[in-house]
mmCIF file of C-alpha atoms in Angstrom:
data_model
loop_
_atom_site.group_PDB
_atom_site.id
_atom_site.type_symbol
_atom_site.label_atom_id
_atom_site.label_comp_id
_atom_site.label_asym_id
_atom_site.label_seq_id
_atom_site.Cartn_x
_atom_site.Cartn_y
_atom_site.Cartn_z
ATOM 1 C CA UNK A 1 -72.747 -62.103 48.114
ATOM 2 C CA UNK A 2 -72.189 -62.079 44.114
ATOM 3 C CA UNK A 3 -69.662 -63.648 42.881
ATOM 4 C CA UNK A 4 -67.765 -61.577 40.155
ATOM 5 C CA UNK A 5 -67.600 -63.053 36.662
ATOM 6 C CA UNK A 6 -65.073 -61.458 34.615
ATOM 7 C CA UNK A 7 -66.611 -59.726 31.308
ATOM 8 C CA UNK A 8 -66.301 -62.385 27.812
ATOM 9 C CA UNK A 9 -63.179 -60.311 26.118
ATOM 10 C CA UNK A 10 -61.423 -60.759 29.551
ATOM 11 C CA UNK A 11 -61.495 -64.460 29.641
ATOM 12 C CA UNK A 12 -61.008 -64.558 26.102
ATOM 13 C CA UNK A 13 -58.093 -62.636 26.721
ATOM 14 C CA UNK A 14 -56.739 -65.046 29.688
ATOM 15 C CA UNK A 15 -57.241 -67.985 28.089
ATOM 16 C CA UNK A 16 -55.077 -66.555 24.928
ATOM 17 C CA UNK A 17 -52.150 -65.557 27.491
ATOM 18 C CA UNK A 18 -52.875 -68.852 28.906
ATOM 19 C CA UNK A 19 -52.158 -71.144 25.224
ATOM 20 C CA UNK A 20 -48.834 -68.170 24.846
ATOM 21 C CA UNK A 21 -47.661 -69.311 27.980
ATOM 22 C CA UNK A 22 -48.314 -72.817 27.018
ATOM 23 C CA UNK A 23 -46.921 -72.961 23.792
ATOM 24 C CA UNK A 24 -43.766 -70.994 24.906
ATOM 25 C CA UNK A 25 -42.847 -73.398 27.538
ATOM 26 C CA UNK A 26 -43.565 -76.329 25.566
ATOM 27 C CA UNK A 27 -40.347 -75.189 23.066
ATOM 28 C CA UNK A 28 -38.302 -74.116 25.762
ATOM 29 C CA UNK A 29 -38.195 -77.686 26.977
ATOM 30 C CA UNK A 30 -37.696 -78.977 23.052
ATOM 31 C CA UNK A 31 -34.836 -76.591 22.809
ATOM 32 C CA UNK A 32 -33.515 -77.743 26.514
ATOM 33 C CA UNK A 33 -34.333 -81.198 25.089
ATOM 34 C CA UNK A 34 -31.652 -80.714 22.112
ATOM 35 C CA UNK A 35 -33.084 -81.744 18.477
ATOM 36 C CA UNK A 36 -32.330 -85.356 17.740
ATOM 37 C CA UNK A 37 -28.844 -85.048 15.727
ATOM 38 C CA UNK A 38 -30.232 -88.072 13.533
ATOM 39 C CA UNK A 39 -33.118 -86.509 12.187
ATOM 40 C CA UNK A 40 -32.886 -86.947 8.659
ATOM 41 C CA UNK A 41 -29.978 -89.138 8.511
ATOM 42 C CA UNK A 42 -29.737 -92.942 7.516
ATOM 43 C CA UNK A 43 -29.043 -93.518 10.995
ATOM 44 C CA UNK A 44 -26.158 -94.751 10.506
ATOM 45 C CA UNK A 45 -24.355 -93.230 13.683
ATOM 46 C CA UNK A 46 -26.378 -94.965 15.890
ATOM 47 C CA UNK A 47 -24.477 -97.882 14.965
ATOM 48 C CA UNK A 48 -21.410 -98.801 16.979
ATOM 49 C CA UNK A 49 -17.949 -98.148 15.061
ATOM 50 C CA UNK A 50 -17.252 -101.588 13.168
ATOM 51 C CA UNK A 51 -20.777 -101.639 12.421
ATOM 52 C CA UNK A 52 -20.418 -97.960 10.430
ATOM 53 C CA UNK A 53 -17.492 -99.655 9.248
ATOM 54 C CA UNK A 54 -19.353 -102.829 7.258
ATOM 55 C CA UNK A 55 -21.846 -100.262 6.174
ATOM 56 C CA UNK A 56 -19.534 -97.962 4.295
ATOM 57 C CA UNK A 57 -17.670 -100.940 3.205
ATOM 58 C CA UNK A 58 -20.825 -102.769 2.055
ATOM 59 C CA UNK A 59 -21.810 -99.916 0.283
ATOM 60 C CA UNK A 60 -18.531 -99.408 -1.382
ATOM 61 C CA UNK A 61 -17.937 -102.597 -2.955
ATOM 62 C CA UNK A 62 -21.782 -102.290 -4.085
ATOM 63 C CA UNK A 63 -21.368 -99.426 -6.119
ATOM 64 C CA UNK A 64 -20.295 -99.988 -9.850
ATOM 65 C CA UNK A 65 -18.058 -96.536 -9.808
ATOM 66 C CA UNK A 66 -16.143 -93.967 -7.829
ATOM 67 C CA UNK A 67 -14.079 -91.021 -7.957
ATOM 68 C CA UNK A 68 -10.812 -90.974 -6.009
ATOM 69 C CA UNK A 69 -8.871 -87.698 -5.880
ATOM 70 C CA UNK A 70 -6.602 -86.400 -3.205
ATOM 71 C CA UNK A 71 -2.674 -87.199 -2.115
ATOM 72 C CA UNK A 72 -1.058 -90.050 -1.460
ATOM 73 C CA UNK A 73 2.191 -90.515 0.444
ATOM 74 C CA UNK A 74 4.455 -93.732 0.368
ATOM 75 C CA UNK A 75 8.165 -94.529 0.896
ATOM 76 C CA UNK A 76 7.990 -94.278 -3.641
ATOM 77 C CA UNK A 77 7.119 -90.562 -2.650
ATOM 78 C CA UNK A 78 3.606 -88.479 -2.957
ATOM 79 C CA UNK A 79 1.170 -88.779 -5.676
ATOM 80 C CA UNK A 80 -1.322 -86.698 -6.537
ATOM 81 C CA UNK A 81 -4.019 -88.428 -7.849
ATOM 82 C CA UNK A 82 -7.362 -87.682 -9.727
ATOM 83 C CA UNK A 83 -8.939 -91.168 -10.705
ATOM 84 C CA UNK A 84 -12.678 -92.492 -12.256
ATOM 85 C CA UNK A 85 -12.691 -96.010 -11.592
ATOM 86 C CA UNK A 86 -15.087 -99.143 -12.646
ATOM 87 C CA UNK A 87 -14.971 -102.854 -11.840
ATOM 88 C CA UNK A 88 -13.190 -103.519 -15.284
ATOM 89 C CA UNK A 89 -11.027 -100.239 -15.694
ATOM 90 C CA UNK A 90 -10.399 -96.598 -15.006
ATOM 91 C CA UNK A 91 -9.093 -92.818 -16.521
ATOM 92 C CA UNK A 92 -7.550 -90.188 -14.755
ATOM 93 C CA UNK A 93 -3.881 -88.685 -14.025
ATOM 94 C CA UNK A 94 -1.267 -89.370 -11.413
ATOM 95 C CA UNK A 95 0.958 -86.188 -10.597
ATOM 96 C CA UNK A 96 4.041 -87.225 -8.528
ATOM 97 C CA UNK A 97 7.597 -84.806 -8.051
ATOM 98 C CA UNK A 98 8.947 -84.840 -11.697
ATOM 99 C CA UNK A 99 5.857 -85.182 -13.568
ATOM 100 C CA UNK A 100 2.133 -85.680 -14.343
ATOM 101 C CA UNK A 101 1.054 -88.535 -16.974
ATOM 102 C CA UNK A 102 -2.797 -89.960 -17.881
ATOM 103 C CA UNK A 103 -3.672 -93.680 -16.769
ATOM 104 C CA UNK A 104 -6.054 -95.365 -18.611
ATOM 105 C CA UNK A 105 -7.487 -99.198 -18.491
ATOM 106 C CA UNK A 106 -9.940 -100.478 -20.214
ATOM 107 C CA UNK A 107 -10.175 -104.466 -19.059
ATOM 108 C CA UNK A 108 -6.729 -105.521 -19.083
ATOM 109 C CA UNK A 109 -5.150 -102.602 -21.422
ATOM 110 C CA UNK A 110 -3.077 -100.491 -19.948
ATOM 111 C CA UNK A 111 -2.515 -97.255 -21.847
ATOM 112 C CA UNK A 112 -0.238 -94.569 -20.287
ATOM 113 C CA UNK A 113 0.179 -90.705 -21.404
ATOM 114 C CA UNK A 114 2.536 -88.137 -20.902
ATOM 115 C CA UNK A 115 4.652 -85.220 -21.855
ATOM 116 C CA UNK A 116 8.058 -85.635 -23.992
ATOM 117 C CA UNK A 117 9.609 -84.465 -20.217
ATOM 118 C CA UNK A 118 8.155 -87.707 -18.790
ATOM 119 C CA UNK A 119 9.822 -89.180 -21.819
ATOM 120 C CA UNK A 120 14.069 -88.913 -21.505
ATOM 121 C CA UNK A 121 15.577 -91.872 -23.187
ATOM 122 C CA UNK A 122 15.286 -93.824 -25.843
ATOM 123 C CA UNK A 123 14.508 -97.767 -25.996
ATOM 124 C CA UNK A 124 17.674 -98.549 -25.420
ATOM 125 C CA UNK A 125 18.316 -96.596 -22.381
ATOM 126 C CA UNK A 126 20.735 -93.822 -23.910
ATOM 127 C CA UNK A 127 19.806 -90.491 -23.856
ATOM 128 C CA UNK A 128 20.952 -87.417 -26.654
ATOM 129 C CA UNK A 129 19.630 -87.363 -29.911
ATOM 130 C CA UNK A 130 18.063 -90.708 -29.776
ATOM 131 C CA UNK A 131 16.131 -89.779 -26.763
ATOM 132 C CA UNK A 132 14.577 -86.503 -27.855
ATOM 133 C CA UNK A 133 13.317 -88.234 -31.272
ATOM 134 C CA UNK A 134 11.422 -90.989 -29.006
ATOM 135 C CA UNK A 135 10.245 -88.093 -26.620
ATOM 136 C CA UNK A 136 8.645 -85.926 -29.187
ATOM 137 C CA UNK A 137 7.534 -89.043 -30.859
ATOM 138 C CA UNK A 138 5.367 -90.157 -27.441
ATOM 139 C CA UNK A 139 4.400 -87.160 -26.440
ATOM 140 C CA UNK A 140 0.473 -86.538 -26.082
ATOM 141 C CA UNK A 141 0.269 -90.348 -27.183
ATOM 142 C CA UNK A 142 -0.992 -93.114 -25.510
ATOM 143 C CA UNK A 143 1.548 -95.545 -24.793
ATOM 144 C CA UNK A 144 0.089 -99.488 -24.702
ATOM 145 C CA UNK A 145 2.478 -100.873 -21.342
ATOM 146 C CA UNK A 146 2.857 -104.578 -21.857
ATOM 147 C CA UNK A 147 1.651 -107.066 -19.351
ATOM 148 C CA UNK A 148 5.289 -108.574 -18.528
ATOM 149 C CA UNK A 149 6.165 -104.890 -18.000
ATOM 150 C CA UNK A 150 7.225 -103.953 -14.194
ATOM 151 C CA UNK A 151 5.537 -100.758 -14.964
ATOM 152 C CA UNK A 152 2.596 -102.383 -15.684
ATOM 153 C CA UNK A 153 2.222 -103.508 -12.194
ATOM 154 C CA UNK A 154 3.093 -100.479 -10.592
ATOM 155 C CA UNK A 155 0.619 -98.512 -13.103
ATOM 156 C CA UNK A 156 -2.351 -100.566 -13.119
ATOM 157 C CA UNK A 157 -3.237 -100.561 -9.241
ATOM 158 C CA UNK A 158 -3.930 -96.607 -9.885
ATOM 159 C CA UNK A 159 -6.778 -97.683 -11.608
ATOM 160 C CA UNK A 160 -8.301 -100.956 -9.648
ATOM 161 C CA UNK A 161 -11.205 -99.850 -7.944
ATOM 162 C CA UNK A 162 -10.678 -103.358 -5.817
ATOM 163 C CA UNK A 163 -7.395 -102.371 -5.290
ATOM 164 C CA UNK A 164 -6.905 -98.964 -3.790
ATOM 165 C CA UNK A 165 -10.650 -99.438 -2.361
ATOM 166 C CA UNK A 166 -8.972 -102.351 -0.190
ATOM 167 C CA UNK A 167 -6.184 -99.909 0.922
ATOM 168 C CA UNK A 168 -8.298 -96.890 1.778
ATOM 169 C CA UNK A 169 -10.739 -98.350 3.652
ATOM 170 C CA UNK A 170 -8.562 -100.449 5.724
ATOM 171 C CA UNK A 171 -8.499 -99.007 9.346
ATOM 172 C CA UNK A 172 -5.671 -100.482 11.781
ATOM 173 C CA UNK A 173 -6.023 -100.982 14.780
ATOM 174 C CA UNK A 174 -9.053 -101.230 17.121
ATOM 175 C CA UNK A 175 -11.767 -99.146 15.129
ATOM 176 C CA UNK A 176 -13.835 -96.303 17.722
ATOM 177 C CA UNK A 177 -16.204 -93.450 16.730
ATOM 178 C CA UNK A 178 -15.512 -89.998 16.161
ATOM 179 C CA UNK A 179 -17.060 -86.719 15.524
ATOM 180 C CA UNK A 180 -19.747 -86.043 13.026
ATOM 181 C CA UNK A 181 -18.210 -82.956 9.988
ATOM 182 C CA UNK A 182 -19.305 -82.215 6.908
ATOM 183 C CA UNK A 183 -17.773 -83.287 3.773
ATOM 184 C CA UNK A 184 -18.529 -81.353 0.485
ATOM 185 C CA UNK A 185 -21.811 -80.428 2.287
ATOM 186 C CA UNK A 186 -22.578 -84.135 3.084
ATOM 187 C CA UNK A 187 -23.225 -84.608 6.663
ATOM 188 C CA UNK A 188 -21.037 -87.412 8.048
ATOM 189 C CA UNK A 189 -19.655 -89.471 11.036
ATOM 190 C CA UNK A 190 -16.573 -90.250 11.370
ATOM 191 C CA UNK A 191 -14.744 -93.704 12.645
ATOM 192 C CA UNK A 192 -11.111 -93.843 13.444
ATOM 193 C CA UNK A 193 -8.604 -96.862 13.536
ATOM 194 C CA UNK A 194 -6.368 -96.816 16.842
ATOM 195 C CA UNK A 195 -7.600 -93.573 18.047
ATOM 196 C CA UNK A 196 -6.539 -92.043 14.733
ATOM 197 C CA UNK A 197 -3.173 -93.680 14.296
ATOM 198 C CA UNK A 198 -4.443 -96.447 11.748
ATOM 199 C CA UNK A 199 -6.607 -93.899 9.516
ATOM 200 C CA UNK A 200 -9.874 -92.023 9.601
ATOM 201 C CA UNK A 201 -12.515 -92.529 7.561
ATOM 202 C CA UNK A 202 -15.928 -89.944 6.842
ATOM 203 C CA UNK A 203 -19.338 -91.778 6.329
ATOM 204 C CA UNK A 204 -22.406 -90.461 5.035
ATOM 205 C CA UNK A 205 -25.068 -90.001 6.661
ATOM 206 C CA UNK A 206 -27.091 -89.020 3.964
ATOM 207 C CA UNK A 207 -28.331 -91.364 1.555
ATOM 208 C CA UNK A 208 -26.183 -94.594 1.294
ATOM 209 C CA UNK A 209 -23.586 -94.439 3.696
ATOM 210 C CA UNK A 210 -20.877 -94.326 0.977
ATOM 211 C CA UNK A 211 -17.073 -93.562 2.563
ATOM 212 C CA UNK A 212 -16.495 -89.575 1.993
ATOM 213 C CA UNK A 213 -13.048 -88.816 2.778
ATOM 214 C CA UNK A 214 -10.234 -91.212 3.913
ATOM 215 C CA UNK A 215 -7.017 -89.857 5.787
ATOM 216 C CA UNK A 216 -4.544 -92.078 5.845
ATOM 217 C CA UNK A 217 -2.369 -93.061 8.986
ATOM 218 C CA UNK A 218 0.823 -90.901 9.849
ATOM 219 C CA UNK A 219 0.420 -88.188 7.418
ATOM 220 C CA UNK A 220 -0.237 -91.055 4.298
ATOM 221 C CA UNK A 221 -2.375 -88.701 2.650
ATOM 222 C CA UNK A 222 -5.827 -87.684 2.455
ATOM 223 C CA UNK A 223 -8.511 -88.807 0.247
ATOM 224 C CA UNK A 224 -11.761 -87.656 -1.037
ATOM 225 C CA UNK A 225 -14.304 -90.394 -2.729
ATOM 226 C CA UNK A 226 -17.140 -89.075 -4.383
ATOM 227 C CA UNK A 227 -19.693 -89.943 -7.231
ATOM 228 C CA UNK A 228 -20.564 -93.112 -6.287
ATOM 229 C CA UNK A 229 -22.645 -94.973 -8.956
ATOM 230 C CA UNK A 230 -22.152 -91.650 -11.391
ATOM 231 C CA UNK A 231 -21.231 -93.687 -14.954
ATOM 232 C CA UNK A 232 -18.622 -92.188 -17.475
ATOM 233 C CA UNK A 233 -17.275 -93.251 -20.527
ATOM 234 C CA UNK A 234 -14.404 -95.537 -20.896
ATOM 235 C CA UNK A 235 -12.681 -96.570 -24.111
ATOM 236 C CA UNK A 236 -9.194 -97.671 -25.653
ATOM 237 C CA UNK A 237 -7.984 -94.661 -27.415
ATOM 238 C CA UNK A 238 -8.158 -94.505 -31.487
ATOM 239 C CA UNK A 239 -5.539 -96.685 -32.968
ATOM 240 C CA UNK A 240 -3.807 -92.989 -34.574
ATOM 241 C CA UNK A 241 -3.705 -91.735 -30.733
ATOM 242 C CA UNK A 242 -2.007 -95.162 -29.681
ATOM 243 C CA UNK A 243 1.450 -95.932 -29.537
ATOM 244 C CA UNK A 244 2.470 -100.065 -28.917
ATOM 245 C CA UNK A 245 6.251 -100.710 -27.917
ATOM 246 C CA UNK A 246 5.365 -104.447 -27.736
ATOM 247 C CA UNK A 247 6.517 -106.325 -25.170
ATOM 248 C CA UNK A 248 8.817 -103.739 -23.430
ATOM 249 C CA UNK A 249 8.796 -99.822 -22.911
ATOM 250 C CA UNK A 250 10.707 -97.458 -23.296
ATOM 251 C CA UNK A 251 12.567 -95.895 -20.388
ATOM 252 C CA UNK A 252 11.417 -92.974 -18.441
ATOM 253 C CA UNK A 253 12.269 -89.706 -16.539
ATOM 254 C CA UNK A 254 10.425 -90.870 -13.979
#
């Protein structure tokens, strides 16, 4: 008997159903597989939590600037803040519930700015006349705040990098892993302190793994950091913009 052999366009045929076939069960397993979640990333979430946490922390103190805007809450009351900051300085405004005033350092100069409404009394602590004529006279000036100033502490941790750096990225509490989000389009990982409790902090996973967005503990606020390494400008205002009460300064509204 004769065996039948199947004309040339009908193997050709079966062998092309045969590669379809193929092909198509070959990405039904890669989809059943999952795509690897870390494709693309610094890999960074492969690490366990504390060691995400030295990364981002690493990376932080690394970088020469970094922008910090966002809310913070404290027993004082809730700030509004909207900071540039450098190793030796930093611009930007602080809004809290009576008023909004400019911060600026440059090394250990502390210049502050505000509105004659941030500006009630007069040197000597009386308000009236007196008051008003020192109000207009500061307003939209930069006011030099004296070292031995209490202000001047209070003031000049709004624009340490060291400083509020060492507070936001302080988890408390034993540090686990959380979701991966997106922040500002930047995917990111997220590690929490005391399930939560202590603080939460967003790492990238793109790039360096730079902290992304802190949120403080109890409602303390939440914090976006962003352009990490970006340089700006930072100066003492012109000597006509400047305004030095010497050694003490003049009260406040706020």
């Amino acid at each position: 008997m004769t065996s039948f052999v199947p004309p040339v366009r009908a193997r050709r045929r079966t062998a092309s159903l045969a590669l379809v076939l193929c092909a198509g069960l070959t990405a039904a397993l890669t989809a059943c597989a999952g795509e690897d979640p870390d494709k693309g990333t610094n890999g960074v979430a492969k690490l366990s939590a504390p060691e995400i946490e030295k990364k981002a922390r690493s990376a932080a103190d690394s970088a020469p600037t970094v922008r910090l805007a966002g809310t913070l809450v404290s027993k004082g009351g809730t700030y509004k803040i909207d900071m540039r900051l450098k190793d030796r300085g930093g611009v930007g405004s602080v809004t809290s519930k009576n008023s909004t005033f400019e911060l600026l350092r440059v090394g250990e100069e502390l210049y502050l700015k505000a509105g004659a409404g941030f500006w009630s009394h007069d040197e000597h602590g009386t308000s009236g006349d007196a008051g008003g004529a020192a109000a207009d006279k500061l307003e939209g000036k930069y006011v030099k705040v004296p070292e031995d100033d209490p202000t001047y502490k209070q003031m000049s941790g709004f624009t340490d990098k060291k400083v509020l750096l060492d507070g936001l990225l302080s988890l408390h509490g034993e540090v686990g892993k959380g979701d991966r989000d997106t922040v500002r389009g930047v995917r990111t990982v997220r590690i929490t302190g005391g399930k939560g409790e202590g603080g939460a902090l967003d790492v990238s996973l793109e790039g360096k793994p730079y902290p992304l967005r802190f949120a403080r503990g109890g409602g303390g606020g939440v914090i976006t950091l962003a352009d990490w390494g970006k340089d700006f400008a930072l100066a003492a205002p012109a000597d006509d913009d400047t305004v030095d009460y010497g050694r003490q300064l003049p009260k406040s509204a706020s």
